Amino acid sequence: FMGVGAMTDFGPLLANPRTLLLGAAAQFGIFATVLGALTLNYFGLISFTLPQAAAIGIIGGADGPTAIYLSGKLAPELLGAIAVAAYSYMALVPLIQPPIMKALTSETERKIRMVQLRTVSKREKILFPVVLLMLVALLLPDAAPLLGMFCFGNLMRESGVVERLSDTVQNGLINIVTIFLGLSVGAKLVADKFLQPQTLGILLLGVIAFGIGTAAGVLMAKLLNLCSKNKINPLIGSAGVSAVPMAARVSNKVGLESDPQN
């Protein structure tokens, strides 16, 4: 999370706060996955408890570290399967998202050119992670450790006084942590726990969650365009899922296919 924070530029978000709703809408995939898991349990197809359904639901957020953290708290027995599903679908974002994005948008919408509404000052960029962390610590203390690392990484980036550390966090450190994270999750993939019907259910629910999250983000952008003069390109709605930076790259790629000059 520290590495992701150090790679994140909040300038466009601060200049156009409405885009925050795109990320919120993309989280519908989480709730859809929870309901889907409980539905499978209700009809007796695959057995999932409520904590297990909640842990599976976080796959819809397209955030691997969060999926691992939450499943470790709620359903440790499913940690391996959930982690594999989360990271597999994050890697498959270039295959999953484009068909959904194109199906929900017209050629004209994909060619919308967005403009920078205002210039964001350095002070705003520095204050944002500090204020964000304070609000999270007060309102959602359980999420403070994760968001704290994210905000700290972003503060290192924006302060400009620890450029060497910021560069290390963005590159070397995040790569090393990713390797050890993969090894740790791999150690949890015990055959007698992974090769179960539940794993198939998790994989199925995961791809549905990604699809719903992508669609919700795109549709939210279209909804915002109905009541705004400054149009938002609906393609950026798909970047509301937390598959950083792949989702943003996919949005950019699909947009360039419609308008190479955008």
Short mmCIF file of C-alpha atoms in Angstrom, two decimals:
data_model
loop_
_atom_site.label_atom_id
_atom_site.label_comp_id
_atom_site.label_asym_id
_atom_site.label_seq_id
_atom_site.Cartn_x
_atom_site.Cartn_y
_atom_site.Cartn_z
CA PHE A 1 0.00 0.00 0.00
CA MET A 2 2.90 2.33 0.64
CA GLY A 3 4.20 1.63 -2.85
CA VAL A 4 0.80 2.17 -4.45
CA GLY A 5 0.43 5.44 -2.55
CA ALA A 6 3.83 6.59 -3.79
CA MET A 7 2.76 5.88 -7.37
CA THR A 8 -0.58 7.69 -7.11
CA ASP A 9 -1.22 11.23 -8.32
CA PHE A 10 -4.36 12.70 -6.75
CA GLY A 11 -4.18 15.86 -8.86
CA PRO A 12 -6.96 14.91 -11.33
CA LEU A 13 -9.21 13.78 -8.45
CA LEU A 14 -8.72 17.01 -6.51
CA ALA A 15 -9.34 19.05 -9.65
CA ASN A 16 -12.55 17.14 -10.39
CA PRO A 17 -13.92 15.62 -7.14
CA ARG A 18 -16.94 14.16 -8.97
CA THR A 19 -14.73 11.37 -10.26
CA LEU A 20 -14.61 10.03 -6.70
CA LEU A 21 -18.09 8.65 -7.38
CA LEU A 22 -16.68 6.47 -10.16
CA GLY A 23 -14.55 4.61 -7.66
CA ALA A 24 -17.49 4.32 -5.27
CA ALA A 25 -19.73 2.90 -8.00
CA ALA A 26 -17.12 0.32 -8.96
CA GLN A 27 -17.45 -1.17 -5.48
CA PHE A 28 -20.88 -2.53 -6.39
CA GLY A 29 -18.97 -5.61 -7.46
CA ILE A 30 -18.22 -6.32 -3.81
CA PHE A 31 -21.87 -6.32 -2.75
CA ALA A 32 -22.89 -8.34 -5.80
CA THR A 33 -20.30 -10.99 -4.94
CA VAL A 34 -21.45 -11.24 -1.32
CA LEU A 35 -25.06 -11.68 -2.45
CA GLY A 36 -23.96 -14.19 -5.08
CA ALA A 37 -22.09 -16.30 -2.52
CA LEU A 38 -25.07 -16.26 -0.16
CA THR A 39 -27.38 -17.19 -3.05
CA LEU A 40 -25.24 -20.22 -3.90
CA ASN A 41 -25.43 -21.24 -0.24
CA TYR A 42 -29.20 -20.63 -0.09
CA PHE A 43 -29.87 -22.98 -3.01
CA GLY A 44 -27.49 -25.57 -1.64
CA LEU A 45 -25.11 -25.41 -4.60
CA ILE A 46 -21.95 -24.44 -2.70
CA SER A 47 -21.76 -23.90 1.05
CA PHE A 48 -20.54 -20.45 2.16
CA THR A 49 -20.96 -18.87 5.59
CA LEU A 50 -21.58 -15.12 5.92
CA PRO A 51 -17.94 -14.36 6.90
CA GLN A 52 -16.75 -16.43 3.94
CA ALA A 53 -19.14 -14.60 1.61
CA ALA A 54 -17.83 -11.26 2.89
CA ALA A 55 -14.22 -12.36 2.35
CA ILE A 56 -15.03 -13.52 -1.18
CA GLY A 57 -16.84 -10.26 -1.85
CA ILE A 58 -13.67 -8.20 -1.51
CA ILE A 59 -12.46 -9.78 -4.78
CA GLY A 60 -14.89 -7.36 -6.41
CA GLY A 61 -12.70 -4.50 -5.22
CA ALA A 62 -9.88 -5.79 -7.45
CA ASP A 63 -7.37 -5.17 -4.67
CA GLY A 64 -5.07 -8.10 -3.95
CA PRO A 65 -3.53 -6.94 -0.63
CA THR A 66 -6.95 -6.00 0.77
CA ALA A 67 -8.39 -9.36 -0.32
CA ILE A 68 -5.57 -11.16 1.49
CA TYR A 69 -5.92 -9.00 4.61
CA LEU A 70 -9.68 -9.40 4.89
CA SER A 71 -9.79 -13.11 4.08
CA GLY A 72 -7.09 -13.67 6.70
CA LYS A 73 -9.40 -12.04 9.25
CA LEU A 74 -12.75 -13.53 8.18
CA ALA A 75 -12.01 -16.80 6.37
CA PRO A 76 -8.39 -17.97 6.73
CA GLU A 77 -9.30 -21.34 5.23
CA LEU A 78 -10.16 -19.63 1.93
CA LEU A 79 -7.20 -17.25 1.87
CA GLY A 80 -5.29 -19.13 -0.83
CA ALA A 81 -8.24 -19.47 -3.20
CA ILE A 82 -9.34 -15.86 -2.72
CA ALA A 83 -5.81 -14.54 -3.30
CA VAL A 84 -5.41 -16.62 -6.46
CA ALA A 85 -8.77 -15.42 -7.78
CA ALA A 86 -8.05 -11.77 -6.96
CA TYR A 87 -4.62 -11.66 -8.56
CA SER A 88 -5.65 -13.81 -11.53
CA TYR A 89 -8.48 -11.48 -12.46
CA MET A 90 -6.32 -8.42 -11.85
CA ALA A 91 -3.92 -9.84 -14.43
CA LEU A 92 -6.84 -10.55 -16.79
CA VAL A 93 -8.20 -6.99 -16.63
CA PRO A 94 -7.12 -6.32 -20.27
CA LEU A 95 -9.33 -9.23 -21.34
CA ILE A 96 -12.30 -8.74 -19.00
CA GLN A 97 -12.86 -4.99 -19.14
CA PRO A 98 -12.69 -3.88 -22.83
CA PRO A 99 -15.76 -5.85 -24.05
CA ILE A 100 -17.85 -4.47 -21.17
CA MET A 101 -16.62 -0.92 -21.73
CA LYS A 102 -17.37 -1.02 -25.45
CA ALA A 103 -20.78 -2.61 -24.92
CA LEU A 104 -21.90 0.14 -22.53
CA THR A 105 -20.54 3.16 -24.43
CA SER A 106 -21.07 4.62 -27.88
CA GLU A 107 -18.30 5.69 -30.25
CA THR A 108 -19.13 9.32 -29.50
CA GLU A 109 -18.84 8.80 -25.74
CA ARG A 110 -15.50 7.08 -26.11
CA LYS A 111 -14.20 10.14 -27.99
CA ILE A 112 -15.08 12.63 -25.24
CA ARG A 113 -12.08 14.79 -24.42
CA MET A 114 -11.80 15.81 -20.80
CA VAL A 115 -10.16 19.04 -19.71
CA GLN A 116 -8.30 19.89 -16.52
CA LEU A 117 -10.82 22.00 -14.59
CA ARG A 118 -8.19 23.77 -12.50
CA THR A 119 -4.58 23.60 -11.41
CA VAL A 120 -4.06 21.75 -8.13
CA SER A 121 -1.53 23.39 -5.82
CA LYS A 122 1.33 21.60 -4.12
CA ARG A 123 -0.16 22.45 -0.73
CA GLU A 124 -3.43 20.70 -1.61
CA LYS A 125 -1.58 17.57 -2.71
CA ILE A 126 0.37 17.47 0.55
CA LEU A 127 -2.62 18.15 2.79
CA PHE A 128 -4.88 15.60 1.07
CA PRO A 129 -3.23 12.38 2.39
CA VAL A 130 -2.91 13.93 5.86
CA VAL A 131 -6.59 14.91 6.04
CA LEU A 132 -7.64 11.59 4.50
CA LEU A 133 -5.74 9.60 7.13
CA MET A 134 -7.23 11.66 9.96
CA LEU A 135 -10.77 11.07 8.69
CA VAL A 136 -10.17 7.34 8.23
CA ALA A 137 -8.65 7.01 11.70
CA LEU A 138 -11.69 8.73 13.23
CA LEU A 139 -14.43 7.07 11.19
CA LEU A 140 -12.94 3.69 10.21
CA PRO A 141 -10.13 2.88 12.67
CA ASP A 142 -9.91 -0.74 11.49
CA ALA A 143 -8.88 0.48 8.04
CA ALA A 144 -6.31 2.94 9.40
CA PRO A 145 -3.26 0.60 9.10
CA LEU A 146 -3.81 -0.02 5.38
CA LEU A 147 -4.85 3.52 4.50
CA GLY A 148 -2.09 4.87 6.72
CA MET A 149 0.56 3.15 4.62
CA PHE A 150 -1.14 4.38 1.45
CA CYS A 151 -1.25 7.98 2.68
CA PHE A 152 2.33 7.82 3.93
CA GLY A 153 3.54 6.66 0.52
CA ASN A 154 1.61 9.43 -1.20
CA LEU A 155 2.96 12.01 1.24
CA MET A 156 6.52 10.94 0.44
CA ARG A 157 5.77 11.45 -3.25
CA GLU A 158 4.14 14.85 -2.93
CA SER A 159 6.42 16.37 -0.29
CA GLY A 160 9.39 16.22 -2.65
CA VAL A 161 11.90 16.11 0.21
CA VAL A 162 12.56 12.35 0.20
CA GLU A 163 12.79 11.67 -3.52
CA ARG A 164 15.28 8.82 -3.07
CA LEU A 165 13.01 7.03 -0.61
CA SER A 166 9.96 7.69 -2.78
CA ASP A 167 11.71 6.21 -5.81
CA THR A 168 12.75 3.14 -3.80
CA VAL A 169 9.21 2.59 -2.52
CA GLN A 170 7.72 2.94 -6.02
CA ASN A 171 10.13 0.47 -7.60
CA GLY A 172 12.47 -1.74 -5.59
CA LEU A 173 10.50 -2.10 -2.38
CA ILE A 174 7.11 -2.78 -3.98
CA ASN A 175 8.67 -5.44 -6.23
CA ILE A 176 10.33 -7.19 -3.29
CA VAL A 177 7.14 -7.10 -1.23
CA THR A 178 5.16 -8.50 -4.17
CA ILE A 179 7.57 -11.45 -4.44
CA PHE A 180 7.32 -12.30 -0.75
CA LEU A 181 3.56 -11.81 -0.82
CA GLY A 182 3.29 -14.32 -3.65
CA LEU A 183 5.48 -16.82 -1.80
CA SER A 184 3.45 -16.42 1.39
CA VAL A 185 0.14 -16.93 -0.40
CA GLY A 186 1.56 -19.90 -2.29
CA ALA A 187 2.39 -21.55 1.03
CA LYS A 188 -1.33 -21.40 1.87
CA LEU A 189 -2.34 -23.36 -1.25
CA VAL A 190 -2.60 -26.77 0.38
CA ALA A 191 -4.13 -29.26 -2.05
CA ASP A 192 -6.81 -30.64 0.27
CA LYS A 193 -8.11 -27.10 0.91
CA PHE A 194 -7.67 -25.63 -2.55
CA LEU A 195 -9.08 -28.46 -4.66
CA GLN A 196 -12.64 -28.05 -3.40
CA PRO A 197 -15.99 -27.08 -5.01
CA GLN A 198 -15.76 -23.82 -3.07
CA THR A 199 -12.74 -22.82 -5.18
CA LEU A 200 -14.80 -23.06 -8.38
CA GLY A 201 -17.47 -20.91 -6.77
CA ILE A 202 -14.88 -18.32 -5.75
CA LEU A 203 -13.43 -18.17 -9.27
CA LEU A 204 -16.90 -17.80 -10.80
CA LEU A 205 -17.98 -15.11 -8.36
CA GLY A 206 -14.69 -13.28 -8.88
CA VAL A 207 -15.11 -12.82 -12.62
CA ILE A 208 -18.73 -11.73 -12.13
CA ALA A 209 -17.60 -9.21 -9.51
CA PHE A 210 -15.03 -7.71 -11.87
CA GLY A 211 -17.63 -7.42 -14.60
CA ILE A 212 -20.20 -5.74 -12.35
CA GLY A 213 -17.61 -3.36 -10.87
CA THR A 214 -16.46 -2.30 -14.33
CA ALA A 215 -20.02 -1.84 -15.59
CA ALA A 216 -21.06 0.15 -12.50
CA GLY A 217 -18.15 2.57 -12.91
CA VAL A 218 -18.92 3.17 -16.59
CA LEU A 219 -22.64 3.64 -15.94
CA MET A 220 -21.94 6.09 -13.11
CA ALA A 221 -19.86 8.22 -15.49
CA LYS A 222 -22.73 8.21 -17.99
CA LEU A 223 -25.12 9.23 -15.20
CA LEU A 224 -22.88 12.13 -14.15
CA ASN A 225 -22.77 13.33 -17.76
CA LEU A 226 -26.55 13.74 -17.75
CA CYS A 227 -26.36 16.52 -15.18
CA SER A 228 -23.06 18.19 -15.99
CA LYS A 229 -21.69 20.55 -18.63
CA ASN A 230 -18.14 19.26 -18.26
CA LYS A 231 -18.41 15.77 -19.68
CA ILE A 232 -16.53 12.79 -18.29
CA ASN A 233 -15.29 10.11 -20.67
CA PRO A 234 -17.20 7.02 -19.43
CA LEU A 235 -14.17 4.85 -20.12
CA ILE A 236 -12.44 6.14 -17.00
CA GLY A 237 -15.27 4.64 -14.96
CA SER A 238 -13.73 1.22 -15.44
CA ALA A 239 -10.59 2.50 -13.68
CA GLY A 240 -12.69 2.78 -10.52
CA VAL A 241 -11.77 -0.81 -9.67
CA SER A 242 -8.58 -1.02 -7.64
CA ALA A 243 -6.48 -2.97 -10.14
CA VAL A 244 -3.69 -0.39 -10.10
CA PRO A 245 -2.30 0.55 -12.59
CA MET A 246 -3.70 -1.99 -15.06
CA ALA A 247 -7.30 -0.71 -15.06
CA ALA A 248 -6.17 2.83 -15.85
CA ARG A 249 -3.96 1.56 -18.67
CA VAL A 250 -6.88 -0.36 -20.15
CA SER A 251 -9.09 2.75 -20.02
CA ASN A 252 -6.37 4.72 -21.79
CA LYS A 253 -5.84 2.01 -24.41
CA VAL A 254 -9.54 1.68 -25.28
CA GLY A 255 -9.85 5.46 -25.45
CA LEU A 256 -6.91 5.74 -27.85
CA GLU A 257 -8.47 3.13 -30.11
CA SER A 258 -11.43 5.47 -30.67
CA ASP A 259 -9.42 8.71 -30.72
CA PRO A 260 -5.63 8.31 -31.10
CA GLN A 261 -5.15 12.03 -30.35
CA ASN A 262 -7.01 11.97 -27.02
#
